[in-house]
Coordinates of C-alpha atoms and ligand atoms in Angstrom, one line a residue:
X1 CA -23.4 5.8 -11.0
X2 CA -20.6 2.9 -10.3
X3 CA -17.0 3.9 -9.5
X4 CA -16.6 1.3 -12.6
X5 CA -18.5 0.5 -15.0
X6 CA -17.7 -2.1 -17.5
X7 CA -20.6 -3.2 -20.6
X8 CA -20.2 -5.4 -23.3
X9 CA -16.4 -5.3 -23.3
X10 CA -15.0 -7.8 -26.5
X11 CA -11.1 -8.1 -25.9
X12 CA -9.4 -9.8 -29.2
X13 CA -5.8 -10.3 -30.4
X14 CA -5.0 -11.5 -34.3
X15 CA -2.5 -14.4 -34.9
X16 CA -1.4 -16.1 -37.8
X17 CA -3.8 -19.1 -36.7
X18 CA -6.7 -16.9 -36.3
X19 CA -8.1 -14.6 -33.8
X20 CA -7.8 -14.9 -30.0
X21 CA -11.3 -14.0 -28.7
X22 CA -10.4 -13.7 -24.8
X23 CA -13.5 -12.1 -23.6
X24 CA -16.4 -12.0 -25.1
X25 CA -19.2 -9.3 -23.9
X26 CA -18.3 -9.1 -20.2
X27 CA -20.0 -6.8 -18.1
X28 CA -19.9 -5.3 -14.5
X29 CA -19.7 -2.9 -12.5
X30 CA -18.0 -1.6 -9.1
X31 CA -18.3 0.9 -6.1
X32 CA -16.2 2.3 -4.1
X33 CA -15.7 0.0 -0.7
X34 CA -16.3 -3.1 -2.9
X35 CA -14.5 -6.2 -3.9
X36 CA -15.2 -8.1 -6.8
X37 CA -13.6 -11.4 -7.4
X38 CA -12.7 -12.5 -10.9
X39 CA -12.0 -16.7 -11.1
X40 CA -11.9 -18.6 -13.7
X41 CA -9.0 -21.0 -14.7
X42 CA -5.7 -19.8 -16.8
X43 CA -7.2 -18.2 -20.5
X44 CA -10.8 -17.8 -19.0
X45 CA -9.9 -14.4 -19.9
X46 CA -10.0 -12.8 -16.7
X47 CA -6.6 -11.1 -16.8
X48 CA -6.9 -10.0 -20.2
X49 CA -10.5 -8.3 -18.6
X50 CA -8.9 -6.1 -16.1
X51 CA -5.5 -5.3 -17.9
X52 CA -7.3 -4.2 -20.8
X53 CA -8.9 -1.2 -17.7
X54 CA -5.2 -0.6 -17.1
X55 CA -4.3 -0.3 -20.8
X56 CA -2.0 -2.5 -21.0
X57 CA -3.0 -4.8 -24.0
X58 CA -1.3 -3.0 -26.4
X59 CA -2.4 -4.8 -30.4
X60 CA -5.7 -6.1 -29.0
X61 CA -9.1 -5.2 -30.7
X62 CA -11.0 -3.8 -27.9
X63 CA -14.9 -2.9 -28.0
X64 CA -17.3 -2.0 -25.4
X65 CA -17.1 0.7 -22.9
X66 CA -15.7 0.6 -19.4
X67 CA -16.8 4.2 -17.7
X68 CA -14.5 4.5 -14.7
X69 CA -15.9 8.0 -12.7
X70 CA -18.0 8.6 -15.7
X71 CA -15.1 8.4 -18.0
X72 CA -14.6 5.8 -20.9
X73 CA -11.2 4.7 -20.4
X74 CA -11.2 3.1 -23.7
X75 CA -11.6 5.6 -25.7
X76 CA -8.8 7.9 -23.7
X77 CA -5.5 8.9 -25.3
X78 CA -2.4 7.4 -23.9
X79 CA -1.5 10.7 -22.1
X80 CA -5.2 10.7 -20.6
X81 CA -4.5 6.6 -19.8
X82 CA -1.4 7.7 -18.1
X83 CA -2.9 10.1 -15.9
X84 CA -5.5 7.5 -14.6
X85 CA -3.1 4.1 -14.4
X86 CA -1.4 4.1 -11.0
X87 CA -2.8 7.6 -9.6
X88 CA -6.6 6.8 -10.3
X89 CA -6.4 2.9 -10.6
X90 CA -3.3 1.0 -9.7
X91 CA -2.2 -2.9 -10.2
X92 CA -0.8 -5.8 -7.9
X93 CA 0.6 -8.2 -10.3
X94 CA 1.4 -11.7 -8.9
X95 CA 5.3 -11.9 -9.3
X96 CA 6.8 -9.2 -7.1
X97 CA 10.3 -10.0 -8.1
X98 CA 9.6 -9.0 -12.0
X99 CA 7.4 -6.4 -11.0
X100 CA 10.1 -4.3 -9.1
X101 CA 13.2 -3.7 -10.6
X102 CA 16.0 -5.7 -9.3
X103 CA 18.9 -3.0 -9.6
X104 CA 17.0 -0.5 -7.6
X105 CA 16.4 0.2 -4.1
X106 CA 12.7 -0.4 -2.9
X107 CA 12.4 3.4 -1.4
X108 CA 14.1 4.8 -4.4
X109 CA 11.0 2.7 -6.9
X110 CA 8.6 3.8 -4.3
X111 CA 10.0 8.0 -4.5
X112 CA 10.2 8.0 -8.2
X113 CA 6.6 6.7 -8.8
X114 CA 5.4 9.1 -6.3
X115 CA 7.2 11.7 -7.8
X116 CA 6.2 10.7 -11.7
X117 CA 2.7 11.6 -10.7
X118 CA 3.0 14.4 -8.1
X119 CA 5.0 17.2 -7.5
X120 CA 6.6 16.8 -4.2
X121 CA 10.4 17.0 -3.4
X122 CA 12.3 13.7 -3.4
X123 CA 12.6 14.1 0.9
X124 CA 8.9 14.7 1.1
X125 CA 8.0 11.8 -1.3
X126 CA 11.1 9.3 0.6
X127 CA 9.0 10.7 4.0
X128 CA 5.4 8.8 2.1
X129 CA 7.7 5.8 0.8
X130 CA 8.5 5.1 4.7
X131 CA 5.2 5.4 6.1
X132 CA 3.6 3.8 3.5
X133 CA 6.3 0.7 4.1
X134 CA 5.0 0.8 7.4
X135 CA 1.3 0.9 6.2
X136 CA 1.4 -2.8 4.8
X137 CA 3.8 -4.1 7.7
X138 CA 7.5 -4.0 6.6
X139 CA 9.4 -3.9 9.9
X140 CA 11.6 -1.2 10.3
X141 CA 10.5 0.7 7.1
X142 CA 12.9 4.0 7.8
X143 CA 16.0 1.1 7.4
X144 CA 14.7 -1.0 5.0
X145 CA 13.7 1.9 2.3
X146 CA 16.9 1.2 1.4
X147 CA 17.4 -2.3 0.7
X148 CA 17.3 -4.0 -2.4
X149 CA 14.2 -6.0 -3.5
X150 CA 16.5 -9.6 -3.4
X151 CA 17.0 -8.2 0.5
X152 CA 13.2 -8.6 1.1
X153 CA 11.2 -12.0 1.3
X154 CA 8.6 -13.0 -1.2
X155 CA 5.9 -12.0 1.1
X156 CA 7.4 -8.2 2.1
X157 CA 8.5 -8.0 -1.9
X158 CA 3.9 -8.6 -2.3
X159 CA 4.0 -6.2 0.7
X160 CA 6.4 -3.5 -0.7
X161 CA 4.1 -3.6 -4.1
X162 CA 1.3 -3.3 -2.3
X163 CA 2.7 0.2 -0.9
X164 CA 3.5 1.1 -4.0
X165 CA 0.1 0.5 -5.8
X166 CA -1.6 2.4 -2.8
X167 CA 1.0 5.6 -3.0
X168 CA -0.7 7.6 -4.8
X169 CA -4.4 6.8 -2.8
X170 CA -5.9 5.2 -6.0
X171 CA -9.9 4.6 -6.0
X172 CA -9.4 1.5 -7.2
X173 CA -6.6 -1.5 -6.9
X174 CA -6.9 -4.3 -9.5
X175 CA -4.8 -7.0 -7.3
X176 CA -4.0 -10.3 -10.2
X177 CA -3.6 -13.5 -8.5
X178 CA -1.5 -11.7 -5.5
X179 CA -0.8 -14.3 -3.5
X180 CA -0.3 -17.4 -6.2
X181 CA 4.0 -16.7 -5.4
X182 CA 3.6 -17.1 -1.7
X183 CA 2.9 -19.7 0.7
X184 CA -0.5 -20.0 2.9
X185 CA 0.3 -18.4 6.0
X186 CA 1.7 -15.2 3.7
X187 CA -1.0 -15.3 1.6
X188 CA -3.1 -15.0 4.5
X189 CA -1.2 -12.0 5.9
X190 CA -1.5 -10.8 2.4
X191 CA -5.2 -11.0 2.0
X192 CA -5.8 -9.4 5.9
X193 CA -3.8 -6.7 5.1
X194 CA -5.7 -6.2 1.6
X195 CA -8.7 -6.2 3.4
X196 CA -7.8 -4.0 6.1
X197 CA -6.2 -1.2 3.6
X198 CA -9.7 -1.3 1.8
X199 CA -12.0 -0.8 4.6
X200 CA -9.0 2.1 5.6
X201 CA -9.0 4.2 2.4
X202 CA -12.6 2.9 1.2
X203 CA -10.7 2.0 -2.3
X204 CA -12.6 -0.3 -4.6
X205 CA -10.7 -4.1 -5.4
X206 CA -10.6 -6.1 -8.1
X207 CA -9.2 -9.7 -6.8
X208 CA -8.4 -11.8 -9.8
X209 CA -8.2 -15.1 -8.8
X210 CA -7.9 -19.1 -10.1
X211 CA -8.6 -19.8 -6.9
X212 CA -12.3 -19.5 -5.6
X213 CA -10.9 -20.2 -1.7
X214 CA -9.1 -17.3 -1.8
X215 CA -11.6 -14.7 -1.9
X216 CA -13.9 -16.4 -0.2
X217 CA -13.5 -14.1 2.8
X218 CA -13.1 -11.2 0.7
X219 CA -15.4 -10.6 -2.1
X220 CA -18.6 -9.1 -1.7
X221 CA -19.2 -10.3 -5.2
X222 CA -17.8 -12.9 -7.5
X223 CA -17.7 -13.3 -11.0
X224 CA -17.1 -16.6 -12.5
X225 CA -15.3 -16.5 -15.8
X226 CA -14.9 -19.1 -19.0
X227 CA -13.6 -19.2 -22.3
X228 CA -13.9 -15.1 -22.2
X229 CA -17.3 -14.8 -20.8
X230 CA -18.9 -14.6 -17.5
X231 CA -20.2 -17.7 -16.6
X232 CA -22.0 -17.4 -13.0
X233 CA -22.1 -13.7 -11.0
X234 CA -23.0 -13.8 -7.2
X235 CA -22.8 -11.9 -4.0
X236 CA -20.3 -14.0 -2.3
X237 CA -23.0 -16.0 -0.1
X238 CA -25.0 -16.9 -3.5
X239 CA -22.1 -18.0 -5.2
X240 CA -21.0 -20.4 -2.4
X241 CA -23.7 -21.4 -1.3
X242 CA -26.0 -21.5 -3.9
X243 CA -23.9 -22.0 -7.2
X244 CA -25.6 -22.9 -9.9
X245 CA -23.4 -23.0 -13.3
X246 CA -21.9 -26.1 -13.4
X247 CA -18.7 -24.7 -13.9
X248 CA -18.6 -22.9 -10.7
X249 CA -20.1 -25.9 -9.0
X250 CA -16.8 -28.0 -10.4
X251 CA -14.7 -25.0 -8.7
X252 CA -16.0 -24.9 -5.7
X253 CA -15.7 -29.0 -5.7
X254 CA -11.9 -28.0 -6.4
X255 CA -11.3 -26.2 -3.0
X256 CA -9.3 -28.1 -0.3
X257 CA -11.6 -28.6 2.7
X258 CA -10.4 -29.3 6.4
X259 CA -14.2 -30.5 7.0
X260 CA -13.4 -33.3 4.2
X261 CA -9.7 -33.9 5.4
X262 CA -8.8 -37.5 3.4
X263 CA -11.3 -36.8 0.6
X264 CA -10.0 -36.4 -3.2
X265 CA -10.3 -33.0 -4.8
X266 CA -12.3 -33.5 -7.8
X267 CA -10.8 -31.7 -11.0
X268 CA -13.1 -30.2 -13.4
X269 CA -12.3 -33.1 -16.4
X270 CA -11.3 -32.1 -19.5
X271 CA -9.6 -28.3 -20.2
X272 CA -10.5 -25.6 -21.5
X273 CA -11.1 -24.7 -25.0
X274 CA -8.7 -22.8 -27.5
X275 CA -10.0 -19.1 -27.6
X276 CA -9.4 -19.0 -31.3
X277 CA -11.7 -22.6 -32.4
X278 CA -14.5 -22.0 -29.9
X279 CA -17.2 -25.4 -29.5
X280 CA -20.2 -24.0 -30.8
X281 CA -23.2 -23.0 -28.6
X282 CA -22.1 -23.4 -24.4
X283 CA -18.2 -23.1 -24.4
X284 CA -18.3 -25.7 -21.5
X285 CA -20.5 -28.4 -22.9
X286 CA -17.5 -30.5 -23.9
X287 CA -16.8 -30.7 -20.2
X288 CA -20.3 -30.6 -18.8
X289 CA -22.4 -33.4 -17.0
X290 CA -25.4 -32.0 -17.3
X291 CA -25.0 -31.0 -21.4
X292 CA -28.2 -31.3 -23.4
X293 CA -28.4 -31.0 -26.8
X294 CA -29.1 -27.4 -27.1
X295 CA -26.2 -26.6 -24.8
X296 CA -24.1 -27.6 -28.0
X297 CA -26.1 -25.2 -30.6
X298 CA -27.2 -22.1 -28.7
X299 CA -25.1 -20.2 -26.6
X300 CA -27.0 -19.0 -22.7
X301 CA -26.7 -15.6 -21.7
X302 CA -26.4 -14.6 -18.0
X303 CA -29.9 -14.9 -16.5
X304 CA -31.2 -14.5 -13.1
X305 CA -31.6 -17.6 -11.0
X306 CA -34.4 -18.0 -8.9
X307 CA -32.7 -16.8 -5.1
X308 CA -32.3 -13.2 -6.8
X309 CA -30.5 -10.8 -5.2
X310 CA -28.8 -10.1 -8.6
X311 CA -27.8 -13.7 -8.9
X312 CA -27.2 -14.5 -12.5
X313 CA -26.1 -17.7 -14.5
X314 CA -25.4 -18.5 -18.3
X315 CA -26.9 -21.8 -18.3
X316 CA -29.6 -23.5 -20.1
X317 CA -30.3 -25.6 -17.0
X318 CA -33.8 -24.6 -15.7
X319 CA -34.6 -24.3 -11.7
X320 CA -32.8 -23.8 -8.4
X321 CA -29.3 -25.8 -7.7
X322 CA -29.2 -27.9 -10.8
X323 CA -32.6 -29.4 -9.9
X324 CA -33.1 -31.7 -7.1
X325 CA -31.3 -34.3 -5.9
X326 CA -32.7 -37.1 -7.6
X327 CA -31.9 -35.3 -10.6
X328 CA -28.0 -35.2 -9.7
X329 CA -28.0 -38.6 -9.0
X330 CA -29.7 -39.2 -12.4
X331 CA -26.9 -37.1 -14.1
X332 CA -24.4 -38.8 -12.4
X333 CA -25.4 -42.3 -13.6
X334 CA -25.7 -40.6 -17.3
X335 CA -22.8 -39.4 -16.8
X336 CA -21.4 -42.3 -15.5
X337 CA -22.4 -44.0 -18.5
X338 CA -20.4 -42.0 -20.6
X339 CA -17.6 -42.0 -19.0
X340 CA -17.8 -38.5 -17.0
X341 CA -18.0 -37.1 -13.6
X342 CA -20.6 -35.3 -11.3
X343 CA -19.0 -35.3 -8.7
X344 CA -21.0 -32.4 -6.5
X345 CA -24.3 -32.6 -4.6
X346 CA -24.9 -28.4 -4.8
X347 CA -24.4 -27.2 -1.1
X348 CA -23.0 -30.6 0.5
X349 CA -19.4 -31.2 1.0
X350 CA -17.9 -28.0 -0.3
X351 CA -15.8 -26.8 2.6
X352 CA -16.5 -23.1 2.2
X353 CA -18.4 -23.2 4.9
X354 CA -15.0 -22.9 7.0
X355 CA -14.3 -19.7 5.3
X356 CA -16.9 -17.8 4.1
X357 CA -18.9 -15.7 7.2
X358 CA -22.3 -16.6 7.4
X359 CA -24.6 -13.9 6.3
X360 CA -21.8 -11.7 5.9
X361 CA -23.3 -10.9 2.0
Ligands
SF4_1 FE1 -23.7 -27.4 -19.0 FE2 -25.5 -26.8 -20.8 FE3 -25.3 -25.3 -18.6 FE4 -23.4 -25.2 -20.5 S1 -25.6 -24.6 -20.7 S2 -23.1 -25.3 -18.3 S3 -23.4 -27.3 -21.2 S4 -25.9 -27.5 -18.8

């Protein structure tokens, strides 16, 4: 049994204009040690996906089950939800400014969480607060317990959240776009010290992501998400290497590359569609290159693709890599034609080669 285990989850919310379907039967699951990445772009749904674990998408018809140490935390009360969310499975959200509150000292948010879910005196849980501020790297945690948050910088504010998340040693952290506030060389320091906490306490990470070069030193698995459904699931050397959605392909395409320093990013064209009028049959044909004419009536379900290894793609393309070659270049003209873009040979001219270890999956 997975440390989480998440099947057939259906996340909507109803609005005058009709009802928001942000995921749509999305499965997976998660052991302890791991790190799953979640990317897709804004309303693929993969926030909604992890905050509905937390319980925190309060009005939202929710179906499905999502068995975290054998329990269904979506059938639990909220007393029962309370006793899991931060002890059993905390959050990193991406602002740290509106996370922590701005009239309070860092120490004093870091004791009273502590203290909300264990009973320890406030000197034993100030004595946690200042190792754990030394944990993720804050210099001189025993003086700066006590500053407020606008005393920190962005990245010690991510740093100070992270202590907090890991206080109470939670078996799983569900980290949501961490490092989108801060600027590359923190986001960096961010990720290492992610990295390093996990392989520390052996918790279990969820990195949610827009971004497929950020966790492309840090998942062991990826899950590509759009329109509310999982588009493309990989270990993270089948996903980067051998993508095969064409979706996934137009992310990877997306990722700045020191190996094609000078060369234009290709945006996927077009933008995602409105969660409440889906297109019928593959939500990404409007966008897609290679759509065919039952991409716009019947809708794929994940499917292994040939490399196995538990690689799995919802996309009525048949074979390895989109086909061969010739066949991009064929879809390219099409497309051409008709006014879109291929832009991607599978496997050439990515970049994530300068990132993600070789055989490291
Ligand atoms: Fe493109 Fe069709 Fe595959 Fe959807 S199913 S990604 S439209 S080829």
């Amino acid at each position: 049994m997975s440390l989480l285990e998440v099947s057939d989850l259906h996340v909507s919310f109803r609005t005058t204009d009709g009802d928001v379907r942000a995921v749509r039967g999305v499965s997976f699951e998660l052991d302890s040690g791991r790190t799953l990445g979640i990317v897709g772009e804004s309303g693929s749904g993969k926030s909604v996906c992890t905050q509905t674990l937390l319980g925190l998408t309060t009005g939202a018809r929710v179906r499905g089950t999502a068995r975290f140490e054998g329990e269904d935390l979506l059938s639990m009360s909220e007393d029962e939800f309370r006793a899991v969310r931060g002890a059993k499975i905390a959050a990193i959200f991406q602002d740290p400014l509106s996370s922590l509150h701005p009239l309070y000292k860092v120490g004093w948010q870091i004791v009273e969480m502590i203290r909300a879910h264990e009973p320890v005196s406030r000197a034993a849980a100030r004595r946690r607060a200042v190792e754990l501020l030394g944990l993720v790297g804050i210099p001189h945690p025993a003086q700066r317990i006590d500053d407020y948050p606008h005393q920190f910088s962005g990245g010690m504010r991510q740093r100070a959240l992270i202590a907090m998340a890991l206080a109470l040693e939670p078996k799983l952290v569900i980290a949501d776009e961490p490092t989108t506030a801060l600027d590359a060389t923190v986001q960096a320091q961010i990720l290492d010290l992610l990295l390093r906490l996990q392989q520390e306490t052996g918790m279990a990470l969820i990195m949610i992501t827009h971004d497929l070069g950020v966790i492309a030193g840090l998942a062991d698995e990826v899950m590509v998400m759009y329109a509310g459904r999982a588009a493309e699931r990989a270990d993270r050397r089948g996903l980067y290497y051998r993508a095969h959605h064409p979706y996934t392909n137009g992310l990877l395409e997306s990722i700045p590359s020191s190996s094609a320093a000078g060369a234009r990013l290709r945006p996927i064209p077009g933008q995602p569609p409105s969660l409440i009028r889906l297109p019928p049959g593959c939500a990404f044909h409007p966008r897609c290159a290679f759509a065919m004419d039952r991409c716009t009536r019947e809708q794929p379900e994940l499917t292994p693709v040939e490399d196995g290894a538990g690689h799995t793609s919802a996309c009525w393309l048949p074979g390895r890599l989109l086909g061969t070659t010739e066949e991009m270049k064929r879809a390219r003209q099409d497309a051409s034609a008709a006014g879109r873009t291929v832009e991607r040979v599978p496997g050439q001219g990515t970049g994530q080669d300068a990132s993600v270890e070789e055989g490291a999956a």
